């Protein structure tokens, strides 16, 4: 008995020596750091890969290698790229995906589907929409002293912290993509001079790109959704009509501007359905802010602070309304109104879900923003 | 009769039940429940847990009448020698089949997520050799290991908690979207990942203490697992929207895949590696139940001699199950045999034993 | 398989020659002839003639074993002084016996006794005059502590017993002698506390010692292998120590200690896995500091066995686990290496073992030079040449250092050896392989039992009370009960030592 066991074990050991089947050696891999997708004629895709190489030899800085190929689908294009690249291309360290504007206007789910199916893919890669073509942005190769791939990745990361762009990764938008009750938004990258600028949000409806929000509106949208980053700054012109601070000696109008940072945010959203299936959304934002820049000073006077609060509240409410109008025009249900209907008013949703795009435009938004200045820095 | 060496405490019984129950089913459970019960899948799990509790009470009542016999011992006593032995063999077959199914499913999941190119037989040999090493030992040693492996469940709960950063609770509303009928029907679906509690049929005489304590231990184990499953199903439901769930077969793993801590990424690999402990324990539990029976018939009561044969049978069972049609057949077979052998038959036996006033020593 | 191997290594015992008992002859010359023949006319066999009670006599002794001073002072002087009387009253030695069996005499001489033969008498006197050449009591080289006693066992059994008895001045401390090894007749002493140690345990140990039938017993390795339940396991089941304080502590927990003559190691059994990670240092420092150090030791076990395997699994199978910054710096180092990671790892581990073994055998003068060679050449140059990558060198260094943290040499070696199968499994199956390997080891630890004590207690079977001295060290005043694993007879070991605390607060 023991002999048989021993023989079995021996045989299996010998068989195992035959191979390590799943081995995926790190040194045989060329790692892709980012990818850009653009449309090509004949319905094909034009894909740009950025490969990050760390050349051997002591203390040499990494380099980026940029390859562009065409293919029917993303995976097809990647296989074509593999034809031109030594060793194996591996995408498990992919950091971002840039989708060109034109391609984003078509449904982006088929482009991203391969990332969801492959067990080795990197699901915490960031996505963005590029103004123009992704290839152009990626062909910059270097921005200042930083390689393009790192620049984009770290730029988006830092903008997430300043509440300018949403924190989206492939994983986070997957449930939203297939959900008819909510739309996602992505960061919008622009090329300015020889640098990349990330300050706006691209809006989507039914996985198609439908418009952008300006920088201020982007921040306001994120606040409306309750997603405040570490830092949230607004700069507003506080001058009232007729009263200008420019004088002969001081022709600047900078005296009128106030920059503040939102410290604490309380957000409430209520979806109410009135008779006739009129949907009203009440949004309440309570912000506690600290003043960062206000040359007019005199903040120790309570009256001044109260007035500023009132002004700021009005200005922020207007901004919120503008943002929501913009979103409605682009049919982007970024706040998930549809999901709220699905959960709490299923009958209304059943009636409205067919034409949710146009029904969404009929929703009435009533935002109310309350600003309260609590801190002022170290001077008054 | 039962050597002192093989006795386990009631605490160890509880952990044995826990480890028998948790298998591969938990990974795909939220996906299956979502299909039928929509947002109320977790309620189905609770209902299934209650049903299992009732079944445990039935099994316990049956075992209580024969406190020093395993099911292989008292079955012939109730139904006569020939029928009893036949039924014993059927039970052995059912246990082996369950073990084979668990093994096949495990090889499936690992083959799809981690080791894509490794041939199935290599993985099976590795798993089976490890299980054989443990199943040969007497019950006390097995129970000790099960107690320690239960730590991995705590780690899994901790990992799942990470997912709540992206939770969107509106995904489960409206709760009764599927209707109570469907919710209760899905409880049937949710029952099968909870299977494993029938270990009490074989373990009852080995546990020290009074019968009330044994019932308490088994019930406690079942309750903990039901809560654990409910938690996992709930987590998956609030993280993946209803539109996406049909596409995601193992929501827990998928959720962990997108995570990254500072030092490591791909937490799902870590999760799967810990998972190996739990699945191996479930398999050892089934193997033990089968080999106790086989040992009784063929090897004069020593279950360890039957283990190599069991391993070969399991290997064949798991190798066959590579096509989806065969896996589906296995699932169906398990469902039917579970209801017959674990619910139906003990109930009938209990009635028989009660009316014929058969009792063990 | 066993039958195949057993044909190569047969273990047939030689037939034992029946012992014949020969009585003492009356003639002195006949006795001397017999003795000389039995000792094959050994050149160190000496005799001195004396006269007592008006008869000629001989003092026979082996000059290599007998203390000539003792012979002179205790035997010759008194005998010369008093010319008649009873020999055993005149001789001032402590240990004097009469015997009429001549065949015992050679054995007595071999043990360092001297024999008094008288003409015409059929009785001989066997007097113990053994010379004692021992080294000084000094701290064991391999088991030093920062704070605590600095004495250690030496090769002389009596001195060792002295050291233990001095620490445990209790009549319950039982000492039993055994003689093992048919030809070498090594003396063993078995120590245990009569009121603490489990009587079944004592009986079992007694049985095992009695059944040792080797020609030569070389303590402690041979004895350990004879006594263990599972000598084929990697993990040691008997604790070997050269420190008397550790021995006394284990005695007081109800364990059994075996001391051998000719070797300074004490064998303590039965022990658990965690006993190998305890050091007297823990108990002399403050309890938080002691707990911290102990945790580090236990973590080092995991590091030393797992890290090479983890390296292979991550680099070879799942590089996506590493975060971006790390992966690129690791990649730049790895790109140059021509071998797959398993070969790298095996080469480095084996090199490390060779270095370590060489370090033990090196003469101290050459030691420094070779240390530099080992470090610089193997470390730096191998990487520069592109044969091994930097991360691999770091991994191997970490493994080596971690494995030496364990206070016991046997467990260090076990840890390093454990790394090899884990590495092979990692190379075949990646992380899943490592998990199966760890499961296998865990099962093995679960199964292991020595003399009724589960090896991995108090983790398996789980006893929360015993955990107070396992992963961390709780304060001494909270360790109220002895650990349960050797099944002692009494459990309470500490009763409210800090009772004065409440008194103090009352005074406020």
JSON list of N, CA, C and O in Angstrom, two decimals, chain A residues 3 6 16 19-27 29 31 33 52 54-56 58 87 92-93 95 120, chain C residues 1 3 315-317 319-320 322 324 327-328 330-332 334-339 341 390 427-429:
[
{"chain": "A", "resi": 3, "resn": "UNK", "atom": "N", "xyz": [3.82, 1.40, -0.80]},
{"chain": "A", "resi": 3, "resn": "UNK", "atom": "CA", "xyz": [4.63, 1.43, -2.01]},
{"chain": "A", "resi": 3, "resn": "UNK", "atom": "C", "xyz": [3.89, 2.09, -3.16]},
{"chain": "A", "resi": 3, "resn": "UNK", "atom": "O", "xyz": [4.44, 2.89, -3.90]},
{"chain": "A", "resi": 6, "resn": "UNK", "atom": "N", "xyz": [3.76, 5.76, -2.70]},
{"chain": "A", "resi": 6, "resn": "UNK", "atom": "CA", "xyz": [5.03, 6.38, -3.00]},
{"chain": "A", "resi": 6, "resn": "UNK", "atom": "C", "xyz": [5.25, 6.49, -4.50]},
{"chain": "A", "resi": 6, "resn": "UNK", "atom": "O", "xyz": [5.68, 7.52, -5.02]},
{"chain": "A", "resi": 16, "resn": "UNK", "atom": "N", "xyz": [5.33, 16.95, -12.95]},
{"chain": "A", "resi": 16, "resn": "UNK", "atom": "CA", "xyz": [5.31, 18.38, -12.68]},
{"chain": "A", "resi": 16, "resn": "UNK", "atom": "C", "xyz": [6.54, 19.08, -13.20]},
{"chain": "A", "resi": 16, "resn": "UNK", "atom": "O", "xyz": [6.51, 20.23, -13.58]},
{"chain": "A", "resi": 19, "resn": "UNK", "atom": "N", "xyz": [6.68, 21.19, -16.50]},
{"chain": "A", "resi": 19, "resn": "UNK", "atom": "CA", "xyz": [6.46, 22.60, -16.82]},
{"chain": "A", "resi": 19, "resn": "UNK", "atom": "C", "xyz": [5.75, 23.39, -15.77]},
{"chain": "A", "resi": 19, "resn": "UNK", "atom": "O", "xyz": [5.04, 22.85, -14.95]},
{"chain": "A", "resi": 20, "resn": "UNK", "atom": "N", "xyz": [5.96, 24.66, -15.76]},
{"chain": "A", "resi": 20, "resn": "UNK", "atom": "CA", "xyz": [5.21, 25.57, -14.94]},
{"chain": "A", "resi": 20, "resn": "UNK", "atom": "C", "xyz": [4.33, 26.32, -15.91]},
{"chain": "A", "resi": 20, "resn": "UNK", "atom": "O", "xyz": [4.76, 27.24, -16.59]},
{"chain": "A", "resi": 21, "resn": "UNK", "atom": "N", "xyz": [3.08, 25.90, -15.97]},
{"chain": "A", "resi": 21, "resn": "UNK", "atom": "CA", "xyz": [2.29, 26.30, -17.13]},
{"chain": "A", "resi": 21, "resn": "UNK", "atom": "C", "xyz": [1.90, 27.76, -17.11]},
{"chain": "A", "resi": 21, "resn": "UNK", "atom": "O", "xyz": [1.84, 28.40, -18.13]},
{"chain": "A", "resi": 22, "resn": "UNK", "atom": "N", "xyz": [1.63, 28.26, -15.91]},
{"chain": "A", "resi": 22, "resn": "UNK", "atom": "CA", "xyz": [1.09, 29.60, -15.88]},
{"chain": "A", "resi": 22, "resn": "UNK", "atom": "C", "xyz": [2.14, 30.67, -15.71]},
{"chain": "A", "resi": 22, "resn": "UNK", "atom": "O", "xyz": [1.84, 31.79, -15.37]},
{"chain": "A", "resi": 23, "resn": "UNK", "atom": "N", "xyz": [3.34, 30.30, -15.90]},
{"chain": "A", "resi": 23, "resn": "UNK", "atom": "CA", "xyz": [4.41, 31.25, -15.62]},
{"chain": "A", "resi": 23, "resn": "UNK", "atom": "C", "xyz": [4.33, 32.43, -16.56]},
{"chain": "A", "resi": 23, "resn": "UNK", "atom": "O", "xyz": [4.18, 32.29, -17.76]},
{"chain": "A", "resi": 24, "resn": "UNK", "atom": "N", "xyz": [4.43, 33.61, -15.99]},
{"chain": "A", "resi": 24, "resn": "UNK", "atom": "CA", "xyz": [4.35, 34.82, -16.78]},
{"chain": "A", "resi": 24, "resn": "UNK", "atom": "C", "xyz": [5.48, 35.70, -16.29]},
{"chain": "A", "resi": 24, "resn": "UNK", "atom": "O", "xyz": [5.29, 36.58, -15.48]},
{"chain": "A", "resi": 25, "resn": "UNK", "atom": "N", "xyz": [6.68, 35.42, -16.76]},
{"chain": "A", "resi": 25, "resn": "UNK", "atom": "CA", "xyz": [7.85, 36.05, -16.17]},
{"chain": "A", "resi": 25, "resn": "UNK", "atom": "C", "xyz": [7.82, 37.54, -16.38]},
{"chain": "A", "resi": 25, "resn": "UNK", "atom": "O", "xyz": [7.46, 38.04, -17.44]},
{"chain": "A", "resi": 26, "resn": "UNK", "atom": "N", "xyz": [8.24, 38.23, -15.34]},
{"chain": "A", "resi": 26, "resn": "UNK", "atom": "CA", "xyz": [8.24, 39.68, -15.43]},
{"chain": "A", "resi": 26, "resn": "UNK", "atom": "C", "xyz": [9.24, 40.15, -16.47]},
{"chain": "A", "resi": 26, "resn": "UNK", "atom": "O", "xyz": [9.03, 41.15, -17.16]},
{"chain": "A", "resi": 27, "resn": "UNK", "atom": "N", "xyz": [10.33, 39.39, -16.61]},
{"chain": "A", "resi": 27, "resn": "UNK", "atom": "CA", "xyz": [11.32, 39.91, -17.53]},
{"chain": "A", "resi": 27, "resn": "UNK", "atom": "C", "xyz": [10.96, 39.68, -18.99]},
{"chain": "A", "resi": 27, "resn": "UNK", "atom": "O", "xyz": [11.61, 40.20, -19.87]},
{"chain": "A", "resi": 29, "resn": "UNK", "atom": "N", "xyz": [8.11, 40.60, -20.14]},
{"chain": "A", "resi": 29, "resn": "UNK", "atom": "CA", "xyz": [6.95, 41.45, -20.39]},
{"chain": "A", "resi": 29, "resn": "UNK", "atom": "C", "xyz": [7.39, 42.85, -20.77]},
{"chain": "A", "resi": 29, "resn": "UNK", "atom": "O", "xyz": [8.37, 43.36, -20.25]},
{"chain": "A", "resi": 31, "resn": "UNK", "atom": "N", "xyz": [5.64, 46.37, -20.43]},
{"chain": "A", "resi": 31, "resn": "UNK", "atom": "CA", "xyz": [4.44, 46.81, -19.74]},
{"chain": "A", "resi": 31, "resn": "UNK", "atom": "C", "xyz": [3.86, 48.06, -20.38]},
{"chain": "A", "resi": 31, "resn": "UNK", "atom": "O", "xyz": [4.55, 49.05, -20.58]},
{"chain": "A", "resi": 33, "resn": "UNK", "atom": "N", "xyz": [1.75, 51.31, -20.20]},
{"chain": "A", "resi": 33, "resn": "UNK", "atom": "CA", "xyz": [1.43, 52.25, -19.14]},
{"chain": "A", "resi": 33, "resn": "UNK", "atom": "C", "xyz": [0.13, 52.99, -19.41]},
{"chain": "A", "resi": 33, "resn": "UNK", "atom": "O", "xyz": [-0.53, 53.48, -18.53]},
{"chain": "A", "resi": 52, "resn": "UNK", "atom": "N", "xyz": [6.25, 51.59, -21.12]},
{"chain": "A", "resi": 52, "resn": "UNK", "atom": "CA", "xyz": [7.24, 52.19, -20.25]},
{"chain": "A", "resi": 52, "resn": "UNK", "atom": "C", "xyz": [8.40, 51.23, -20.11]},
{"chain": "A", "resi": 52, "resn": "UNK", "atom": "O", "xyz": [8.23, 50.10, -19.67]},
{"chain": "A", "resi": 54, "resn": "UNK", "atom": "N", "xyz": [12.27, 50.56, -18.62]},
{"chain": "A", "resi": 54, "resn": "UNK", "atom": "CA", "xyz": [13.32, 51.01, -17.72]},
{"chain": "A", "resi": 54, "resn": "UNK", "atom": "C", "xyz": [14.61, 50.38, -18.22]},
{"chain": "A", "resi": 54, "resn": "UNK", "atom": "O", "xyz": [14.83, 49.19, -18.03]},
{"chain": "A", "resi": 55, "resn": "UNK", "atom": "N", "xyz": [15.43, 51.14, -18.89]},
{"chain": "A", "resi": 55, "resn": "UNK", "atom": "CA", "xyz": [16.61, 50.51, -19.50]},
{"chain": "A", "resi": 55, "resn": "UNK", "atom": "C", "xyz": [17.58, 50.02, -18.44]},
{"chain": "A", "resi": 55, "resn": "UNK", "atom": "O", "xyz": [17.69, 50.59, -17.37]},
{"chain": "A", "resi": 56, "resn": "UNK", "atom": "N", "xyz": [18.23, 48.91, -18.77]},
{"chain": "A", "resi": 56, "resn": "UNK", "atom": "CA", "xyz": [19.18, 48.35, -17.82]},
{"chain": "A", "resi": 56, "resn": "UNK", "atom": "C", "xyz": [20.41, 49.22, -17.77]},
{"chain": "A", "resi": 56, "resn": "UNK", "atom": "O", "xyz": [20.64, 50.04, -18.64]},
{"chain": "A", "resi": 58, "resn": "UNK", "atom": "N", "xyz": [22.88, 51.21, -14.62]},
{"chain": "A", "resi": 58, "resn": "UNK", "atom": "CA", "xyz": [22.58, 51.79, -13.32]},
{"chain": "A", "resi": 58, "resn": "UNK", "atom": "C", "xyz": [21.96, 53.16, -13.45]},
{"chain": "A", "resi": 58, "resn": "UNK", "atom": "O", "xyz": [22.42, 54.00, -14.20]},
{"chain": "A", "resi": 87, "resn": "UNK", "atom": "N", "xyz": [9.32, 40.96, -27.16]},
{"chain": "A", "resi": 87, "resn": "UNK", "atom": "CA", "xyz": [8.78, 40.26, -25.99]},
{"chain": "A", "resi": 87, "resn": "UNK", "atom": "C", "xyz": [7.26, 40.37, -25.97]},
{"chain": "A", "resi": 87, "resn": "UNK", "atom": "O", "xyz": [6.63, 40.66, -26.98]},
{"chain": "A", "resi": 92, "resn": "UNK", "atom": "N", "xyz": [-1.31, 44.45, -17.60]},
{"chain": "A", "resi": 92, "resn": "UNK", "atom": "CA", "xyz": [-1.86, 44.42, -16.25]},
{"chain": "A", "resi": 92, "resn": "UNK", "atom": "C", "xyz": [-1.43, 45.60, -15.40]},
{"chain": "A", "resi": 92, "resn": "UNK", "atom": "O", "xyz": [-1.86, 45.75, -14.29]},
{"chain": "A", "resi": 93, "resn": "UNK", "atom": "N", "xyz": [-0.54, 46.42, -15.92]},
{"chain": "A", "resi": 93, "resn": "UNK", "atom": "CA", "xyz": [-0.17, 47.61, -15.17]},
{"chain": "A", "resi": 93, "resn": "UNK", "atom": "C", "xyz": [-0.66, 48.87, -15.88]},
{"chain": "A", "resi": 93, "resn": "UNK", "atom": "O", "xyz": [-0.08, 49.94, -15.69]},
{"chain": "A", "resi": 95, "resn": "UNK", "atom": "N", "xyz": [-2.35, 52.18, -16.66]},
{"chain": "A", "resi": 95, "resn": "UNK", "atom": "CA", "xyz": [-2.71, 53.23, -15.72]},
{"chain": "A", "resi": 95, "resn": "UNK", "atom": "C", "xyz": [-3.86, 54.07, -16.18]},
{"chain": "A", "resi": 95, "resn": "UNK", "atom": "O", "xyz": [-4.58, 54.62, -15.37]},
{"chain": "A", "resi": 120, "resn": "UNK", "atom": "N", "xyz": [-6.72, 39.23, -16.04]},
{"chain": "A", "resi": 120, "resn": "UNK", "atom": "CA", "xyz": [-5.46, 39.86, -15.67]},
{"chain": "A", "resi": 120, "resn": "UNK", "atom": "C", "xyz": [-5.46, 41.36, -15.93]},
{"chain": "A", "resi": 120, "resn": "UNK", "atom": "O", "xyz": [-4.45, 42.00, -15.71]},
{"chain": "C", "resi": 1, "resn": "UNK", "atom": "N", "xyz": [8.08, -0.02, -0.24]},
{"chain": "C", "resi": 1, "resn": "UNK", "atom": "CA", "xyz": [9.25, 0.85, -0.28]},
{"chain": "C", "resi": 1, "resn": "UNK", "atom": "C", "xyz": [10.18, 0.59, 0.90]},
{"chain": "C", "resi": 1, "resn": "UNK", "atom": "O", "xyz": [11.37, 0.52, 0.75]},
{"chain": "C", "resi": 3, "resn": "UNK", "atom": "N", "xyz": [10.40, -2.13, 2.49]},
{"chain": "C", "resi": 3, "resn": "UNK", "atom": "CA", "xyz": [11.09, -3.41, 2.39]},
{"chain": "C", "resi": 3, "resn": "UNK", "atom": "C", "xyz": [12.26, -3.32, 1.43]},
{"chain": "C", "resi": 3, "resn": "UNK", "atom": "O", "xyz": [13.26, -3.97, 1.62]},
{"chain": "C", "resi": 315, "resn": "UNK", "atom": "N", "xyz": [7.12, 37.36, -8.92]},
{"chain": "C", "resi": 315, "resn": "UNK", "atom": "CA", "xyz": [7.86, 37.75, -10.11]},
{"chain": "C", "resi": 315, "resn": "UNK", "atom": "C", "xyz": [7.54, 36.83, -11.28]},
{"chain": "C", "resi": 315, "resn": "UNK", "atom": "O", "xyz": [7.49, 37.26, -12.42]},
{"chain": "C", "resi": 316, "resn": "UNK", "atom": "N", "xyz": [7.32, 35.57, -10.99]},
{"chain": "C", "resi": 316, "resn": "UNK", "atom": "CA", "xyz": [7.14, 34.64, -12.09]},
{"chain": "C", "resi": 316, "resn": "UNK", "atom": "C", "xyz": [5.70, 34.45, -12.53]},
{"chain": "C", "resi": 316, "resn": "UNK", "atom": "O", "xyz": [5.45, 34.08, -13.66]},
{"chain": "C", "resi": 317, "resn": "UNK", "atom": "N", "xyz": [4.74, 34.67, -11.64]},
{"chain": "C", "resi": 317, "resn": "UNK", "atom": "CA", "xyz": [3.36, 34.36, -12.00]},
{"chain": "C", "resi": 317, "resn": "UNK", "atom": "C", "xyz": [2.43, 35.54, -11.94]},
{"chain": "C", "resi": 317, "resn": "UNK", "atom": "O", "xyz": [1.57, 35.69, -12.78]},
{"chain": "C", "resi": 319, "resn": "UNK", "atom": "N", "xyz": [2.97, 39.24, -11.54]},
{"chain": "C", "resi": 319, "resn": "UNK", "atom": "CA", "xyz": [3.66, 40.52, -11.30]},
{"chain": "C", "resi": 319, "resn": "UNK", "atom": "C", "xyz": [2.69, 41.66, -11.08]},
{"chain": "C", "resi": 319, "resn": "UNK", "atom": "O", "xyz": [3.05, 42.69, -10.56]},
{"chain": "C", "resi": 320, "resn": "UNK", "atom": "N", "xyz": [1.41, 41.45, -11.42]},
{"chain": "C", "resi": 320, "resn": "UNK", "atom": "CA", "xyz": [0.48, 42.56, -11.29]},
{"chain": "C", "resi": 320, "resn": "UNK", "atom": "C", "xyz": [0.16, 42.90, -9.85]},
{"chain": "C", "resi": 320, "resn": "UNK", "atom": "O", "xyz": [-0.50, 43.89, -9.58]},
{"chain": "C", "resi": 322, "resn": "UNK", "atom": "N", "xyz": [2.37, 43.75, -7.67]},
{"chain": "C", "resi": 322, "resn": "UNK", "atom": "CA", "xyz": [3.21, 44.84, -7.21]},
{"chain": "C", "resi": 322, "resn": "UNK", "atom": "C", "xyz": [2.65, 46.18, -7.65]},
{"chain": "C", "resi": 322, "resn": "UNK", "atom": "O", "xyz": [2.13, 46.29, -8.75]},
{"chain": "C", "resi": 324, "resn": "UNK", "atom": "N", "xyz": [2.81, 50.14, -9.01]},
{"chain": "C", "resi": 324, "resn": "UNK", "atom": "CA", "xyz": [3.55, 50.60, -10.20]},
{"chain": "C", "resi": 324, "resn": "UNK", "atom": "C", "xyz": [4.98, 50.98, -9.90]},
{"chain": "C", "resi": 324, "resn": "UNK", "atom": "O", "xyz": [5.90, 50.61, -10.64]},
{"chain": "C", "resi": 327, "resn": "UNK", "atom": "N", "xyz": [7.09, 47.97, -9.29]},
{"chain": "C", "resi": 327, "resn": "UNK", "atom": "CA", "xyz": [7.26, 47.00, -10.36]},
{"chain": "C", "resi": 327, "resn": "UNK", "atom": "C", "xyz": [8.30, 47.48, -11.35]},
{"chain": "C", "resi": 327, "resn": "UNK", "atom": "O", "xyz": [9.07, 46.68, -11.90]},
{"chain": "C", "resi": 328, "resn": "UNK", "atom": "N", "xyz": [8.37, 48.77, -11.57]},
{"chain": "C", "resi": 328, "resn": "UNK", "atom": "CA", "xyz": [9.34, 49.20, -12.58]},
{"chain": "C", "resi": 328, "resn": "UNK", "atom": "C", "xyz": [10.75, 49.14, -12.07]},
{"chain": "C", "resi": 328, "resn": "UNK", "atom": "O", "xyz": [11.68, 48.79, -12.82]},
{"chain": "C", "resi": 330, "resn": "UNK", "atom": "N", "xyz": [11.82, 47.00, -9.83]},
{"chain": "C", "resi": 330, "resn": "UNK", "atom": "CA", "xyz": [12.17, 45.59, -9.79]},
{"chain": "C", "resi": 330, "resn": "UNK", "atom": "C", "xyz": [12.46, 45.08, -11.19]},
{"chain": "C", "resi": 330, "resn": "UNK", "atom": "O", "xyz": [13.40, 44.33, -11.43]},
{"chain": "C", "resi": 331, "resn": "UNK", "atom": "N", "xyz": [11.64, 45.55, -12.15]},
{"chain": "C", "resi": 331, "resn": "UNK", "atom": "CA", "xyz": [11.79, 45.05, -13.52]},
{"chain": "C", "resi": 331, "resn": "UNK", "atom": "C", "xyz": [13.14, 45.42, -14.08]},
{"chain": "C", "resi": 331, "resn": "UNK", "atom": "O", "xyz": [13.78, 44.64, -14.78]},
{"chain": "C", "resi": 332, "resn": "UNK", "atom": "N", "xyz": [13.59, 46.65, -13.79]},
{"chain": "C", "resi": 332, "resn": "UNK", "atom": "CA", "xyz": [14.86, 47.05, -14.38]},
{"chain": "C", "resi": 332, "resn": "UNK", "atom": "C", "xyz": [15.98, 46.17, -13.87]},
{"chain": "C", "resi": 332, "resn": "UNK", "atom": "O", "xyz": [16.93, 45.88, -14.60]},
{"chain": "C", "resi": 334, "resn": "UNK", "atom": "N", "xyz": [15.56, 42.99, -12.89]},
{"chain": "C", "resi": 334, "resn": "UNK", "atom": "CA", "xyz": [15.35, 41.61, -13.30]},
{"chain": "C", "resi": 334, "resn": "UNK", "atom": "C", "xyz": [15.62, 41.38, -14.77]},
{"chain": "C", "resi": 334, "resn": "UNK", "atom": "O", "xyz": [15.98, 40.28, -15.18]},
{"chain": "C", "resi": 335, "resn": "UNK", "atom": "N", "xyz": [15.46, 42.41, -15.56]},
{"chain": "C", "resi": 335, "resn": "UNK", "atom": "CA", "xyz": [15.58, 42.24, -17.00]},
{"chain": "C", "resi": 335, "resn": "UNK", "atom": "C", "xyz": [16.90, 41.63, -17.41]},
{"chain": "C", "resi": 335, "resn": "UNK", "atom": "O", "xyz": [17.00, 40.91, -18.40]},
{"chain": "C", "resi": 336, "resn": "UNK", "atom": "N", "xyz": [17.94, 41.93, -16.63]},
{"chain": "C", "resi": 336, "resn": "UNK", "atom": "CA", "xyz": [19.25, 41.46, -17.05]},
{"chain": "C", "resi": 336, "resn": "UNK", "atom": "C", "xyz": [19.48, 39.99, -16.76]},
{"chain": "C", "resi": 336, "resn": "UNK", "atom": "O", "xyz": [20.35, 39.37, -17.33]},
{"chain": "C", "resi": 337, "resn": "UNK", "atom": "N", "xyz": [18.71, 39.44, -15.85]},
{"chain": "C", "resi": 337, "resn": "UNK", "atom": "CA", "xyz": [19.04, 38.10, -15.35]},
{"chain": "C", "resi": 337, "resn": "UNK", "atom": "C", "xyz": [18.61, 37.03, -16.35]},
{"chain": "C", "resi": 337, "resn": "UNK", "atom": "O", "xyz": [17.47, 37.03, -16.78]},
{"chain": "C", "resi": 338, "resn": "UNK", "atom": "N", "xyz": [19.50, 36.13, -16.69]},
{"chain": "C", "resi": 338, "resn": "UNK", "atom": "CA", "xyz": [19.13, 35.15, -17.70]},
{"chain": "C", "resi": 338, "resn": "UNK", "atom": "C", "xyz": [18.29, 33.99, -17.18]},
{"chain": "C", "resi": 338, "resn": "UNK", "atom": "O", "xyz": [17.69, 33.27, -17.96]},
{"chain": "C", "resi": 339, "resn": "UNK", "atom": "N", "xyz": [18.22, 33.80, -15.85]},
{"chain": "C", "resi": 339, "resn": "UNK", "atom": "CA", "xyz": [17.51, 32.62, -15.37]},
{"chain": "C", "resi": 339, "resn": "UNK", "atom": "C", "xyz": [16.10, 32.96, -14.95]},
{"chain": "C", "resi": 339, "resn": "UNK", "atom": "O", "xyz": [15.81, 34.08, -14.58]},
{"chain": "C", "resi": 341, "resn": "UNK", "atom": "N", "xyz": [13.13, 32.90, -12.13]},
{"chain": "C", "resi": 341, "resn": "UNK", "atom": "CA", "xyz": [13.31, 33.21, -10.71]},
{"chain": "C", "resi": 341, "resn": "UNK", "atom": "C", "xyz": [13.54, 31.98, -9.83]},
{"chain": "C", "resi": 341, "resn": "UNK", "atom": "O", "xyz": [14.23, 32.08, -8.82]},
{"chain": "C", "resi": 390, "resn": "UNK", "atom": "N", "xyz": [19.00, 42.35, -7.83]},
{"chain": "C", "resi": 390, "resn": "UNK", "atom": "CA", "xyz": [19.06, 42.97, -6.50]},
{"chain": "C", "resi": 390, "resn": "UNK", "atom": "C", "xyz": [17.95, 42.51, -5.57]},
{"chain": "C", "resi": 390, "resn": "UNK", "atom": "O", "xyz": [18.20, 42.20, -4.41]},
{"chain": "C", "resi": 427, "resn": "UNK", "atom": "N", "xyz": [6.96, 27.78, -7.77]},
{"chain": "C", "resi": 427, "resn": "UNK", "atom": "CA", "xyz": [7.40, 27.80, -9.16]},
{"chain": "C", "resi": 427, "resn": "UNK", "atom": "C", "xyz": [6.47, 27.03, -10.07]},
{"chain": "C", "resi": 427, "resn": "UNK", "atom": "O", "xyz": [6.42, 27.26, -11.27]},
{"chain": "C", "resi": 428, "resn": "UNK", "atom": "N", "xyz": [5.71, 26.09, -9.48]},
{"chain": "C", "resi": 428, "resn": "UNK", "atom": "CA", "xyz": [4.80, 25.32, -10.32]},
{"chain": "C", "resi": 428, "resn": "UNK", "atom": "C", "xyz": [3.43, 25.95, -10.41]},
{"chain": "C", "resi": 428, "resn": "UNK", "atom": "O", "xyz": [2.80, 25.93, -11.45]},
{"chain": "C", "resi": 429, "resn": "UNK", "atom": "N", "xyz": [2.94, 26.48, -9.29]},
{"chain": "C", "resi": 429, "resn": "UNK", "atom": "CA", "xyz": [1.55, 26.91, -9.27]},
{"chain": "C", "resi": 429, "resn": "UNK", "atom": "C", "xyz": [1.36, 28.35, -8.82]},
{"chain": "C", "resi": 429, "resn": "UNK", "atom": "O", "xyz": [0.24, 28.79, -8.71]}
]
